[in-house]
mmCIF file of C-alpha atoms and ligand atoms in Angstrom:
data_model
loop_
_atom_site.group_PDB
_atom_site.id
_atom_site.type_symbol
_atom_site.label_atom_id
_atom_site.label_comp_id
_atom_site.label_asym_id
_atom_site.label_seq_id
_atom_site.Cartn_x
_atom_site.Cartn_y
_atom_site.Cartn_z
ATOM 1 C CA MET B 96 68.011 107.806 -9.513
ATOM 2 C CA ALA B 97 66.937 110.772 -8.402
ATOM 3 C CA PRO B 98 68.872 111.644 -4.815
ATOM 4 C CA PHE B 99 65.262 113.321 -3.865
ATOM 5 C CA PRO B 100 61.654 112.016 -3.572
ATOM 6 C CA HIS B 101 59.653 113.602 -6.242
ATOM 7 C CA LEU B 102 57.751 116.950 -5.182
ATOM 8 C CA ASP B 103 54.691 116.924 -3.634
ATOM 9 C CA PRO B 104 51.948 117.612 -6.368
ATOM 10 C CA ILE B 105 50.762 120.014 -4.847
ATOM 11 C CA PRO B 106 51.716 123.615 -5.571
ATOM 12 C CA ILE B 107 53.360 125.572 -2.182
ATOM 13 C CA PRO B 108 50.035 128.036 -1.508
ATOM 14 C CA ALA B 109 52.096 131.045 -1.529
ATOM 15 C CA PRO B 110 55.288 132.782 -2.843
ATOM 16 C CA VAL B 111 58.952 131.841 -1.911
ATOM 17 C CA TRP B 112 59.862 134.836 -0.407
ATOM 18 C CA LEU B 113 57.060 135.251 2.000
ATOM 19 C CA MET B 114 57.817 131.886 3.565
ATOM 20 C CA LYS B 115 61.701 132.765 3.835
ATOM 21 C CA ALA B 116 60.615 135.833 5.174
ATOM 22 C CA LEU B 117 58.062 134.221 7.926
ATOM 23 C CA SER B 118 60.491 131.480 8.634
ATOM 24 C CA LEU B 119 64.223 133.279 8.909
ATOM 25 C CA ILE B 120 62.290 135.681 11.208
ATOM 26 C CA THR B 121 60.375 132.963 13.029
ATOM 27 C CA LEU B 122 63.445 131.135 13.308
ATOM 28 C CA ALA B 123 65.699 133.726 14.578
ATOM 29 C CA LEU B 124 62.697 133.441 17.255
ATOM 30 C CA HIS B 125 63.361 130.637 18.320
ATOM 31 C CA PHE B 126 66.782 130.463 18.490
ATOM 32 C CA SER B 127 67.284 134.028 20.838
ATOM 33 C CA ALA B 128 64.552 131.558 23.255
ATOM 34 C CA VAL B 129 66.588 128.530 23.140
ATOM 35 C CA MET B 130 69.881 130.174 23.459
ATOM 36 C CA ILE B 131 68.101 132.267 27.228
ATOM 37 C CA VAL B 132 66.914 127.981 28.157
ATOM 38 C CA VAL B 133 70.878 126.984 27.826
ATOM 39 C CA GLY B 134 72.318 130.365 29.045
ATOM 40 C CA SER B 135 69.827 130.709 32.116
ATOM 41 C CA LEU B 136 70.978 127.492 32.957
ATOM 42 C CA LEU B 137 74.591 127.135 32.872
ATOM 43 C CA LEU B 138 74.075 131.379 34.459
ATOM 44 C CA VAL B 139 72.230 129.565 37.400
ATOM 45 C CA LEU B 140 74.833 126.795 38.159
ATOM 46 C CA CYS B 141 77.856 129.362 37.983
ATOM 47 C CA LEU B 142 76.002 132.059 40.264
ATOM 48 C CA ASN B 143 74.653 128.392 42.190
ATOM 49 C CA ALA B 144 77.889 127.566 43.306
ATOM 50 C CA THR B 145 79.062 131.053 43.781
ATOM 51 C CA GLY B 146 77.242 131.663 46.047
ATOM 52 C CA ARG B 147 77.396 129.126 47.920
ATOM 53 C CA ARG B 148 80.904 129.315 47.979
ATOM 54 C CA ARG B 149 80.804 132.853 49.295
ATOM 55 C CA ARG B 150 78.092 131.759 51.755
ATOM 56 C CA SER B 151 76.858 135.263 48.947
ATOM 57 C CA GLU B 152 73.133 135.451 49.480
ATOM 58 C CA ALA B 153 72.964 138.126 46.431
ATOM 59 C CA HIS B 154 75.029 135.282 44.620
ATOM 60 C CA LEU B 155 71.474 133.212 44.663
ATOM 61 C CA SER B 156 68.952 135.054 44.653
ATOM 62 C CA ALA B 157 70.805 136.009 40.916
ATOM 63 C CA SER B 158 70.700 132.430 39.967
ATOM 64 C CA TYR B 159 66.864 132.315 41.683
ATOM 65 C CA THR B 160 66.137 135.203 39.479
ATOM 66 C CA LEU B 161 66.930 132.953 36.314
ATOM 67 C CA ALA B 162 65.757 129.930 37.657
ATOM 68 C CA LYS B 163 61.807 130.665 37.979
ATOM 69 C CA ARG B 164 61.813 132.816 34.926
ATOM 70 C CA LEU B 165 63.022 129.004 32.526
ATOM 71 C CA PRO B 166 59.812 127.111 32.385
ATOM 72 C CA VAL B 167 58.887 129.790 31.295
ATOM 73 C CA ILE B 168 60.642 130.847 28.729
ATOM 74 C CA MET B 169 60.818 126.681 27.865
ATOM 75 C CA THR B 170 56.836 127.642 26.248
ATOM 76 C CA TRP B 171 59.323 130.655 24.219
ATOM 77 C CA VAL B 172 61.391 127.656 22.730
ATOM 78 C CA ILE B 173 58.392 125.789 21.681
ATOM 79 C CA ASN B 174 56.114 127.675 20.787
ATOM 80 C CA LEU B 175 58.195 129.344 18.526
ATOM 81 C CA GLY B 176 59.611 126.528 16.913
ATOM 82 C CA VAL B 177 56.235 125.908 15.532
ATOM 83 C CA PRO B 178 55.883 127.829 13.068
ATOM 84 C CA PRO B 179 59.356 127.419 11.559
ATOM 85 C CA LEU B 180 59.549 123.631 11.240
ATOM 86 C CA LEU B 181 56.653 123.919 8.792
ATOM 87 C CA PHE B 182 57.979 126.146 7.092
ATOM 88 C CA ALA B 183 60.755 124.304 6.084
ATOM 89 C CA GLN B 184 57.872 120.828 5.601
ATOM 90 C CA VAL B 185 56.384 123.118 3.290
ATOM 91 C CA LEU B 186 59.357 124.132 1.570
ATOM 92 C CA TYR B 187 61.867 121.729 1.769
ATOM 93 C CA GLY B 188 59.385 118.942 2.072
ATOM 94 C CA PRO B 189 61.767 115.873 -0.089
ATOM 95 C CA ALA B 190 64.109 116.833 2.392
ATOM 96 C CA ILE B 191 63.145 117.893 6.072
ATOM 97 C CA TYR B 192 61.348 114.599 5.885
ATOM 98 C CA SER B 193 63.422 111.470 4.252
ATOM 99 C CA SER B 194 66.356 113.602 6.640
ATOM 100 C CA SER B 195 63.120 113.202 9.499
ATOM 101 C CA VAL B 196 61.893 109.067 9.334
ATOM 102 C CA LEU B 197 66.027 108.482 8.788
ATOM 103 C CA ILE B 198 66.448 109.421 12.230
ATOM 104 C CA GLY B 199 62.608 108.493 13.461
ATOM 105 C CA VAL B 200 63.569 107.386 16.903
ATOM 106 C CA LEU B 201 65.833 109.535 16.886
ATOM 107 C CA TRP B 202 62.995 112.864 16.500
ATOM 108 C CA PHE B 203 60.563 111.955 18.488
ATOM 109 C CA SER B 204 62.301 111.067 21.918
ATOM 110 C CA VAL B 205 62.550 115.051 20.988
ATOM 111 C CA ILE B 206 59.114 115.011 22.623
ATOM 112 C CA PRO B 207 59.252 112.525 26.146
ATOM 113 C CA LEU B 208 62.678 114.799 26.499
ATOM 114 C CA LEU B 209 61.350 118.183 25.858
ATOM 115 C CA MET B 210 59.008 116.837 28.978
ATOM 116 C CA LEU B 211 62.134 115.858 30.819
ATOM 117 C CA ALA B 212 63.728 119.039 30.430
ATOM 118 C CA TYR B 213 60.465 121.158 31.637
ATOM 119 C CA TRP B 214 59.993 118.179 34.906
ATOM 120 C CA LEU B 215 63.872 119.203 36.070
ATOM 121 C CA MET B 216 63.506 123.229 35.392
ATOM 122 C CA TYR B 217 60.787 123.115 37.582
ATOM 123 C CA ARG B 218 62.411 120.826 40.346
ATOM 124 C CA THR B 219 65.443 123.413 40.211
ATOM 125 C CA VAL B 220 62.608 126.125 41.134
ATOM 126 C CA ALA B 221 61.206 123.867 44.074
ATOM 127 C CA ALA B 222 64.958 123.128 44.386
ATOM 128 C CA PHE B 223 65.323 127.071 45.435
ATOM 129 C CA ASP B 224 61.770 127.307 47.924
ATOM 130 C CA ALA B 225 63.202 124.213 49.142
ATOM 131 C CA LYS B 226 66.517 125.988 50.740
ATOM 132 C CA ARG B 227 67.601 123.040 49.221
ATOM 133 C CA SER B 228 70.950 123.842 46.470
ATOM 134 C CA PRO B 229 69.239 122.951 42.836
ATOM 135 C CA ALA B 230 72.660 122.021 40.923
ATOM 136 C CA TRP B 231 71.821 118.332 39.754
ATOM 137 C CA GLN B 232 68.556 119.280 38.869
ATOM 138 C CA ALA B 233 69.336 122.600 36.796
ATOM 139 C CA PHE B 234 73.092 120.023 35.435
ATOM 140 C CA PHE B 235 70.758 117.340 33.990
ATOM 141 C CA ALA B 236 67.565 119.889 32.511
ATOM 142 C CA LEU B 237 71.158 121.467 31.115
ATOM 143 C CA LEU B 238 72.168 118.364 29.290
ATOM 144 C CA VAL B 239 68.931 116.985 28.333
ATOM 145 C CA VAL B 240 68.119 120.796 26.467
ATOM 146 C CA LEU B 241 71.907 120.218 25.129
ATOM 147 C CA GLY B 242 70.440 116.754 23.555
ATOM 148 C CA ILE B 243 67.989 118.104 22.150
ATOM 149 C CA GLY B 244 69.448 120.447 20.309
ATOM 150 C CA GLN B 245 72.015 117.688 19.613
ATOM 151 C CA ILE B 246 69.329 116.326 17.623
ATOM 152 C CA TYR B 247 67.665 119.054 15.466
ATOM 153 C CA ALA B 248 70.991 119.435 14.307
ATOM 154 C CA MET B 249 71.810 115.852 13.025
ATOM 155 C CA ASN B 250 67.964 116.314 11.334
ATOM 156 C CA MET B 251 68.687 120.251 9.523
ATOM 157 C CA THR B 252 72.257 118.303 8.535
ATOM 158 C CA LEU B 253 71.083 114.878 7.242
ATOM 159 C CA MET B 254 68.030 116.372 5.248
ATOM 160 C CA LEU B 255 71.248 117.634 3.234
ATOM 161 C CA ARG B 256 72.699 114.987 2.484
ATOM 162 C CA PRO B 257 70.464 112.866 0.522
ATOM 163 C CA GLU B 258 73.593 110.761 -1.158
ATOM 164 C CA ALA B 259 74.496 108.882 3.105
ATOM 165 C CA TRP B 260 70.253 108.091 3.183
ATOM 166 C CA GLN B 261 70.164 105.224 0.748
ATOM 167 C CA ALA B 262 73.200 103.383 3.510
ATOM 168 C CA MET B 263 71.366 104.873 6.437
ATOM 169 C CA TYR B 264 67.939 103.006 5.390
ATOM 170 C CA LYS B 265 69.907 99.456 5.078
ATOM 171 C CA ALA B 266 71.496 99.798 8.700
ATOM 172 C CA SER B 267 68.006 100.260 10.238
ATOM 173 C CA PRO B 268 64.928 101.058 8.558
ATOM 174 C CA LEU B 269 63.290 102.044 11.717
ATOM 175 C CA GLY B 270 64.941 104.785 11.940
ATOM 176 C CA LEU B 271 67.398 103.997 15.456
ATOM 177 C CA LYS B 272 70.779 105.283 14.035
ATOM 178 C CA ALA B 273 72.605 108.843 14.159
ATOM 179 C CA PRO B 274 73.996 109.913 11.156
ATOM 180 C CA THR B 275 77.082 110.419 10.953
ATOM 181 C CA GLY B 276 79.876 112.107 7.821
ATOM 182 C CA ASP B 277 79.045 115.258 7.408
ATOM 183 C CA PRO B 278 82.197 117.560 9.241
ATOM 184 C CA THR B 279 78.728 120.438 10.104
ATOM 185 C CA THR B 280 76.655 118.670 12.290
ATOM 186 C CA THR B 281 78.956 119.081 15.623
ATOM 187 C CA LEU B 282 79.791 122.798 14.538
ATOM 188 C CA ARG B 283 76.333 123.995 13.950
ATOM 189 C CA TRP B 284 75.510 122.263 16.837
ATOM 190 C CA LEU B 285 78.021 124.180 18.645
ATOM 191 C CA PHE B 286 77.558 127.094 17.564
ATOM 192 C CA VAL B 287 74.062 127.610 18.902
ATOM 193 C CA MET B 288 74.304 126.275 21.613
ATOM 194 C CA ALA B 289 77.531 128.717 21.952
ATOM 195 C CA GLY B 290 75.563 131.653 21.908
ATOM 196 C CA GLY B 291 73.505 130.667 24.829
ATOM 197 C CA PRO B 292 76.327 132.714 27.453
ATOM 198 C CA LEU B 293 75.728 135.601 24.643
ATOM 199 C CA PHE B 294 71.922 135.024 24.912
ATOM 200 C CA GLY B 295 71.702 134.625 28.152
ATOM 201 C CA GLY B 296 74.165 137.513 29.347
ATOM 202 C CA VAL B 297 72.565 139.878 28.019
ATOM 203 C CA TRP B 298 69.453 138.199 29.269
ATOM 204 C CA ALA B 299 70.846 138.263 32.868
ATOM 205 C CA LEU B 300 71.941 142.065 32.525
ATOM 206 C CA LEU B 301 68.294 143.265 30.657
ATOM 207 C CA LEU B 302 66.575 141.213 34.388
ATOM 208 C CA SER B 303 68.919 143.677 36.541
ATOM 209 C CA ASN B 304 67.396 146.284 35.968
ATOM 210 C CA MET B 305 64.042 145.099 37.712
ATOM 211 C CA ALA B 306 64.329 147.581 39.792
ATOM 212 C CA TYR B 307 62.619 145.266 43.086
ATOM 213 C CA LEU B 308 65.928 143.843 43.091
ATOM 214 C CA THR B 309 68.584 144.715 45.529
ATOM 215 C CA PRO B 310 71.250 146.145 44.857
ATOM 216 C CA GLY B 311 74.103 143.158 45.500
ATOM 217 C CA VAL B 312 71.017 141.221 43.288
ATOM 218 C CA GLN B 313 71.768 143.473 40.170
ATOM 219 C CA ALA B 314 75.469 144.191 40.720
ATOM 220 C CA ALA B 315 75.928 139.711 39.688
ATOM 221 C CA LEU B 316 73.484 139.609 36.795
ATOM 222 C CA ARG B 317 75.350 142.307 35.766
ATOM 223 C CA ARG B 318 78.892 140.838 36.268
ATOM 224 C CA VAL B 319 78.092 137.409 35.317
ATOM 225 C CA GLY B 320 75.962 138.735 32.938
ATOM 226 C CA GLY B 321 78.498 141.084 31.488
ATOM 227 C CA TRP B 322 81.953 138.805 31.157
ATOM 228 C CA SER B 323 78.905 135.664 29.773
ATOM 229 C CA ALA B 324 77.789 137.875 26.772
ATOM 230 C CA LEU B 325 81.305 138.546 25.947
ATOM 231 C CA LEU B 326 82.485 134.640 26.282
ATOM 232 C CA GLY B 327 79.384 133.298 23.131
ATOM 233 C CA ALA B 328 80.170 136.466 21.307
ATOM 234 C CA ALA B 329 83.453 135.499 21.385
ATOM 235 C CA LEU B 330 83.125 131.325 21.091
ATOM 236 C CA GLN B 331 80.712 132.023 18.553
ATOM 237 C CA GLY B 332 82.719 134.519 15.885
ATOM 238 C CA VAL B 333 85.002 131.208 15.695
ATOM 239 C CA LEU B 334 82.811 128.574 15.432
ATOM 240 C CA ALA B 335 80.246 131.093 12.908
ATOM 241 C CA LEU B 336 84.254 130.661 10.884
ATOM 242 C CA ARG B 337 85.058 127.348 11.353
ATOM 243 C CA ILE B 338 81.122 126.347 9.659
ATOM 244 C CA VAL B 339 82.284 128.458 6.672
ATOM 245 C CA HIS B 340 85.167 126.996 6.332
ATOM 246 C CA ALA B 341 84.137 123.545 7.156
ATOM 247 C CA GLN B 342 81.914 123.860 3.642
ATOM 248 C CA PRO B 343 82.028 121.398 1.158
ATOM 249 C CA LYS B 344 84.487 123.774 -2.324
ATOM 250 C CA VAL B 345 80.721 124.052 -4.575
ATOM 251 C CA VAL B 346 79.623 125.102 -1.623
ATOM 252 C CA GLY B 347 81.953 127.775 -0.917
ATOM 253 C CA GLU B 348 82.077 128.292 -4.538
ATOM 254 C CA ALA B 349 78.648 129.651 -4.558
ATOM 255 C CA LEU B 350 78.200 131.801 -1.169
ATOM 256 C CA ALA B 351 81.128 133.861 -3.023
ATOM 257 C CA GLY B 352 78.899 135.737 -4.652
ATOM 258 C CA ASN B 353 76.105 134.995 -2.605
ATOM 259 C CA THR B 354 73.950 138.072 -1.196
ATOM 260 C CA LEU B 355 72.312 137.922 1.413
ATOM 261 C CA PHE B 356 75.246 135.855 2.360
ATOM 262 C CA THR B 357 77.509 138.532 3.117
ATOM 263 C CA VAL B 358 74.143 140.495 4.307
ATOM 264 C CA GLY B 359 73.545 138.410 7.348
ATOM 265 C CA GLY B 360 77.531 136.860 7.935
ATOM 266 C CA TYR B 361 78.635 140.720 8.285
ATOM 267 C CA ALA B 362 75.297 141.682 10.282
ATOM 268 C CA PHE B 363 75.993 138.911 12.382
ATOM 269 C CA LEU B 364 79.645 139.416 12.835
ATOM 270 C CA VAL B 365 79.270 143.094 13.602
ATOM 271 C CA THR B 366 76.359 142.606 16.076
ATOM 272 C CA ALA B 367 77.847 140.364 18.235
ATOM 273 C CA ALA B 368 80.858 142.319 18.317
ATOM 274 C CA LEU B 369 79.071 145.224 19.554
ATOM 275 C CA VAL B 370 77.154 142.847 22.354
ATOM 276 C CA ALA B 371 80.688 141.285 22.923
ATOM 277 C CA LEU B 372 81.401 145.092 24.290
ATOM 278 C CA LEU B 373 78.733 146.068 25.892
ATOM 279 C CA GLY B 374 78.606 143.385 27.901
ATOM 280 C CA ALA B 375 82.697 143.722 28.116
ATOM 281 C CA PHE B 376 81.415 147.509 29.846
ATOM 282 C CA GLN B 377 78.405 146.267 31.882
ATOM 283 C CA ALA B 378 80.816 144.009 33.980
ATOM 284 C CA LEU B 379 83.260 146.259 34.025
ATOM 285 C CA ARG B 380 81.214 149.357 35.379
ATOM 286 C CA GLY B 381 78.647 147.280 37.451
ATOM 287 C CA ARG B 382 76.464 150.104 36.266
ATOM 288 C CA GLY B 383 73.581 149.593 33.726
ATOM 289 C CA ASN B 384 69.680 150.709 32.787
ATOM 290 C CA VAL B 385 67.220 149.433 30.758
ATOM 291 C CA VAL B 386 67.392 151.196 27.277
ATOM 292 C CA ILE B 387 71.208 149.185 27.989
ATOM 293 C CA GLY B 388 69.933 146.291 28.768
ATOM 294 C CA THR B 389 67.161 146.539 25.907
ATOM 295 C CA ALA B 390 69.883 147.529 23.548
ATOM 296 C CA GLY B 391 71.638 144.171 24.172
ATOM 297 C CA LEU B 392 69.145 141.566 23.515
ATOM 298 C CA LEU B 393 67.509 144.024 20.710
ATOM 299 C CA LEU B 394 71.399 143.511 19.486
ATOM 300 C CA ALA B 395 71.530 140.103 20.359
ATOM 301 C CA PHE B 396 68.709 139.327 17.958
ATOM 302 C CA VAL B 397 69.851 140.805 14.843
ATOM 303 C CA ALA B 398 72.901 138.914 15.255
ATOM 304 C CA ASN B 399 70.249 136.038 15.627
ATOM 305 C CA ALA B 400 69.187 136.913 12.541
ATOM 306 C CA GLY B 401 71.592 137.595 10.213
ATOM 307 C CA SER B 402 72.963 134.179 11.550
ATOM 308 C CA VAL B 403 69.529 133.036 10.191
ATOM 309 C CA VAL B 404 70.225 134.568 7.135
ATOM 310 C CA ALA B 405 73.796 132.986 6.444
ATOM 311 C CA ARG B 406 72.657 130.139 7.895
ATOM 312 C CA ASP B 407 69.840 129.466 4.733
ATOM 313 C CA ALA B 408 71.858 130.145 2.185
ATOM 314 C CA ILE B 409 74.476 127.671 2.886
ATOM 315 C CA ARG B 410 71.445 125.601 3.238
ATOM 316 C CA ASP B 411 70.150 126.367 0.061
ATOM 317 C CA ALA B 412 73.549 126.649 -2.041
ATOM 318 C CA THR B 413 74.396 122.703 -0.737
ATOM 319 C CA LEU B 414 70.065 121.639 -1.417
ATOM 320 C CA LYS B 415 70.969 123.194 -5.615
ATOM 321 C CA ALA B 416 74.160 121.276 -5.759
ATOM 322 C CA LYS B 417 72.742 117.724 -5.435
ATOM 323 C CA GLY B 418 69.356 118.847 -7.421
ATOM 324 C CA PHE B 419 67.163 120.304 -5.448
ATOM 325 C CA ASP B 420 66.694 123.797 -5.515
ATOM 326 C CA VAL B 421 63.837 125.692 -3.043
ATOM 327 C CA TRP B 422 63.166 128.847 -5.277
ATOM 328 C CA ASN B 423 61.803 126.634 -8.205
ATOM 329 C CA ARG B 424 59.176 125.064 -6.205
ATOM 330 C CA VAL B 425 54.997 125.387 -8.077
ATOM 331 C CA GLU B 426 53.636 127.900 -6.158
ATOM 332 C CA SER B 427 49.736 128.546 -6.612
ATOM 333 C CA SER B 428 49.265 131.677 -3.412
ATOM 334 C CA ASN B 429 46.024 131.614 -1.942
ATOM 335 C CA TRP B 430 45.120 135.890 -0.814
ATOM 336 C CA SER B 431 42.828 135.293 1.103
ATOM 337 C CA VAL B 432 44.804 132.525 2.999
ATOM 338 C CA VAL B 433 47.939 134.736 3.384
ATOM 339 C CA ASP B 434 46.349 137.747 3.628
ATOM 340 C CA LEU B 435 43.760 135.572 6.606
ATOM 341 C CA PHE B 436 47.413 135.050 8.654
ATOM 342 C CA LEU B 437 48.991 137.762 8.484
ATOM 343 C CA LEU B 438 45.940 139.443 10.335
ATOM 344 C CA LEU B 439 45.992 137.337 12.819
ATOM 345 C CA PHE B 440 49.951 137.693 13.148
ATOM 346 C CA VAL B 441 49.232 141.666 13.264
ATOM 347 C CA VAL B 442 45.905 140.642 16.054
ATOM 348 C CA MET B 443 48.391 138.150 18.400
ATOM 349 C CA LEU B 444 51.641 141.692 18.064
ATOM 350 C CA GLY B 445 49.319 143.087 20.046
ATOM 351 C CA THR B 446 47.991 140.561 22.465
ATOM 352 C CA VAL B 447 51.556 139.801 23.257
ATOM 353 C CA TYR B 448 51.769 143.553 24.138
ATOM 354 C CA TRP B 449 48.882 144.206 25.701
ATOM 355 C CA LEU B 450 49.985 140.910 28.439
ATOM 356 C CA LEU B 451 53.536 142.113 27.792
ATOM 357 C CA SER B 452 51.778 145.602 29.972
ATOM 358 C CA VAL B 453 49.834 143.857 32.058
ATOM 359 C CA MET B 454 53.044 141.970 33.346
ATOM 360 C CA ARG B 455 54.306 145.591 34.110
ATOM 361 C CA LYS B 456 51.688 146.596 36.456
ATOM 362 C CA ALA B 457 51.992 143.321 38.754
ATOM 363 C CA THR B 458 52.983 142.769 42.281
ATOM 364 C CA PRO B 459 56.172 142.804 41.930
ATOM 365 C CA PRO B 460 57.514 138.448 43.304
ATOM 366 C CA SER B 461 59.759 137.974 45.703
ATOM 367 C CA GLU B 462 63.070 136.763 43.806
ATOM 368 C CA GLN B 463 65.238 136.796 48.127
ATOM 369 C CA VAL B 464 66.794 133.587 48.616
ATOM 370 C CA THR B 465 68.533 133.238 52.296
ATOM 371 C CA LEU B 466 70.896 130.622 52.993
HETATM 372 C C1 HEM T 655 64.849 122.564 23.781
HETATM 373 C C2 HEM T 655 64.329 122.487 22.881
HETATM 374 C C3 HEM T 655 65.143 123.057 21.942
HETATM 375 C C4 HEM T 655 66.562 122.734 21.383
HETATM 376 C C5 HEM T 655 67.628 123.072 22.583
HETATM 377 C C6 HEM T 655 66.151 123.392 19.873
HETATM 378 C C7 HEM T 655 67.241 123.441 18.920
HETATM 379 C C8 HEM T 655 67.772 123.951 17.771
HETATM 380 C C9 HEM T 655 69.055 123.600 17.479
HETATM 381 C C10 HEM T 655 70.420 123.560 18.150
HETATM 382 C C11 HEM T 655 68.389 124.218 16.016
HETATM 383 C C12 HEM T 655 69.731 124.423 14.787
HETATM 384 C C13 HEM T 655 70.368 122.924 14.253
HETATM 385 C C14 HEM T 655 71.250 122.983 13.254
HETATM 386 O O1 HEM T 655 70.867 124.359 12.205
HETATM 387 O O2 HEM T 655 71.711 122.504 13.012
HETATM 388 C C15 HEM T 655 67.147 124.353 15.920
HETATM 389 C C16 HEM T 655 66.357 124.120 14.761
HETATM 390 C C17 HEM T 655 64.989 124.114 14.905
HETATM 391 N N1 HEM T 655 63.960 124.107 15.323
HETATM 392 FE FE1 HEM T 655 64.776 123.234 17.900
HETATM 393 N N2 HEM T 655 65.076 123.305 19.630
HETATM 394 C C18 HEM T 655 64.269 122.810 20.672
HETATM 395 C C19 HEM T 655 63.444 122.508 20.528
HETATM 396 C C20 HEM T 655 62.491 123.104 19.020
HETATM 397 C C21 HEM T 655 60.866 122.923 18.924
HETATM 398 C C22 HEM T 655 60.031 122.018 20.396
HETATM 399 C C23 HEM T 655 60.267 123.618 18.106
HETATM 400 C C24 HEM T 655 58.548 122.432 17.404
HETATM 401 C C25 HEM T 655 58.644 122.332 17.425
HETATM 402 C C26 HEM T 655 61.691 123.018 17.413
HETATM 403 C C27 HEM T 655 61.755 124.242 15.953
HETATM 404 C C28 HEM T 655 62.942 123.577 14.545
HETATM 405 C C29 HEM T 655 63.800 124.131 13.385
HETATM 406 C C30 HEM T 655 61.850 123.785 12.528
HETATM 407 C C31 HEM T 655 64.498 124.424 13.010
HETATM 408 C C32 HEM T 655 64.849 124.436 11.953
HETATM 409 C C33 HEM T 655 63.787 125.142 10.569
HETATM 410 C C34 HEM T 655 64.840 125.782 9.584
HETATM 411 O O3 HEM T 655 66.388 125.286 9.521
HETATM 412 O O4 HEM T 655 64.332 125.880 9.069
HETATM 413 N N3 HEM T 655 62.631 123.003 17.617
HETATM 414 N N4 HEM T 655 67.123 123.921 17.272
#
């Protein structure tokens, strides 16, 4: 029996390279937003605990500065998750639809879990406003976010294992069981979550440059943000190497001669190392500026993009070894729709730029917390 359901009878409406390019860019943006959320929650907890232990208003205000932005960043996570989901469905439909159905209940539970995470983030901010510790709200928000990430990691690895599908369907036709037996699932999940300290760190470093923060708050954000970025980069580097070593032999051999994998992998390693250096520099020197802050964020994004390209090469090599070659999809491009899409994409970028410039001119909010 063929491992994958028959390919869709409708050809894909744009070239594979274009769909892939858009999917990779939007996925790198999605991962960046996920990592800012994970890292911000960790830093909120850490700065809040330090602030209360030392009775330091600067640390508490730094924690509040990060917490206040969480609900907005969650909207980025979701909105930037939708485009890669659509591209993945079009390109890998027979694989990703099958795995999603097989973990149906878990997959659907992402929606209530997202709502719970949002609520807990708003409660975190409300606790600060009411002069209470937001520790349990932020802690449970972090747990929920980690849980959602795990469901995504399960689905993205199960879609690569058609050999496991029949047994899973027999064991639970309702899709109640989580997949087991893939050595890369947990590593892949940990890799994205370890990006939390890295991206959350560079995010804190960027925010530390806001002129209306007191020098104490700026220093607290710089110190914790810098060390966090260094720790995240080290963790991600180790996990990346472990993921590559955990691949089956046939995939490892295919990756050895794969240019995209090599370029993506090295781009990740080099830029993650630069982020680590930049983080350590700012943590030790305690000084920074908008240029260094923006450079950190851009480097972290390039590291993400590199890892996303390498991850995509691993997926294609795995699926090809099992009889699904994404580059062989039948294509019938609908160029008028593609052109309209690209035009709207540019309009969207212009609108985002305009919104950001309006935001920059707005009256600064109050970020001070009293004990
Ligand atoms: C707090 C919420 C979320 C977290 C923590 C999260 C985390 C993750 C993680 C860890 C992965 C990588 C899995 C792997 O490769 O093993 C992933 C992939 C992905 N996520 Fe999210 N995610 C979240 C929300 C969303 C939402 C709401 C959407 C869509 C509406 C989304 C769309 C995607 C897609 C499409 C992929 C894989 C794309 C591909 O492989 O081409 N995510 N996410």
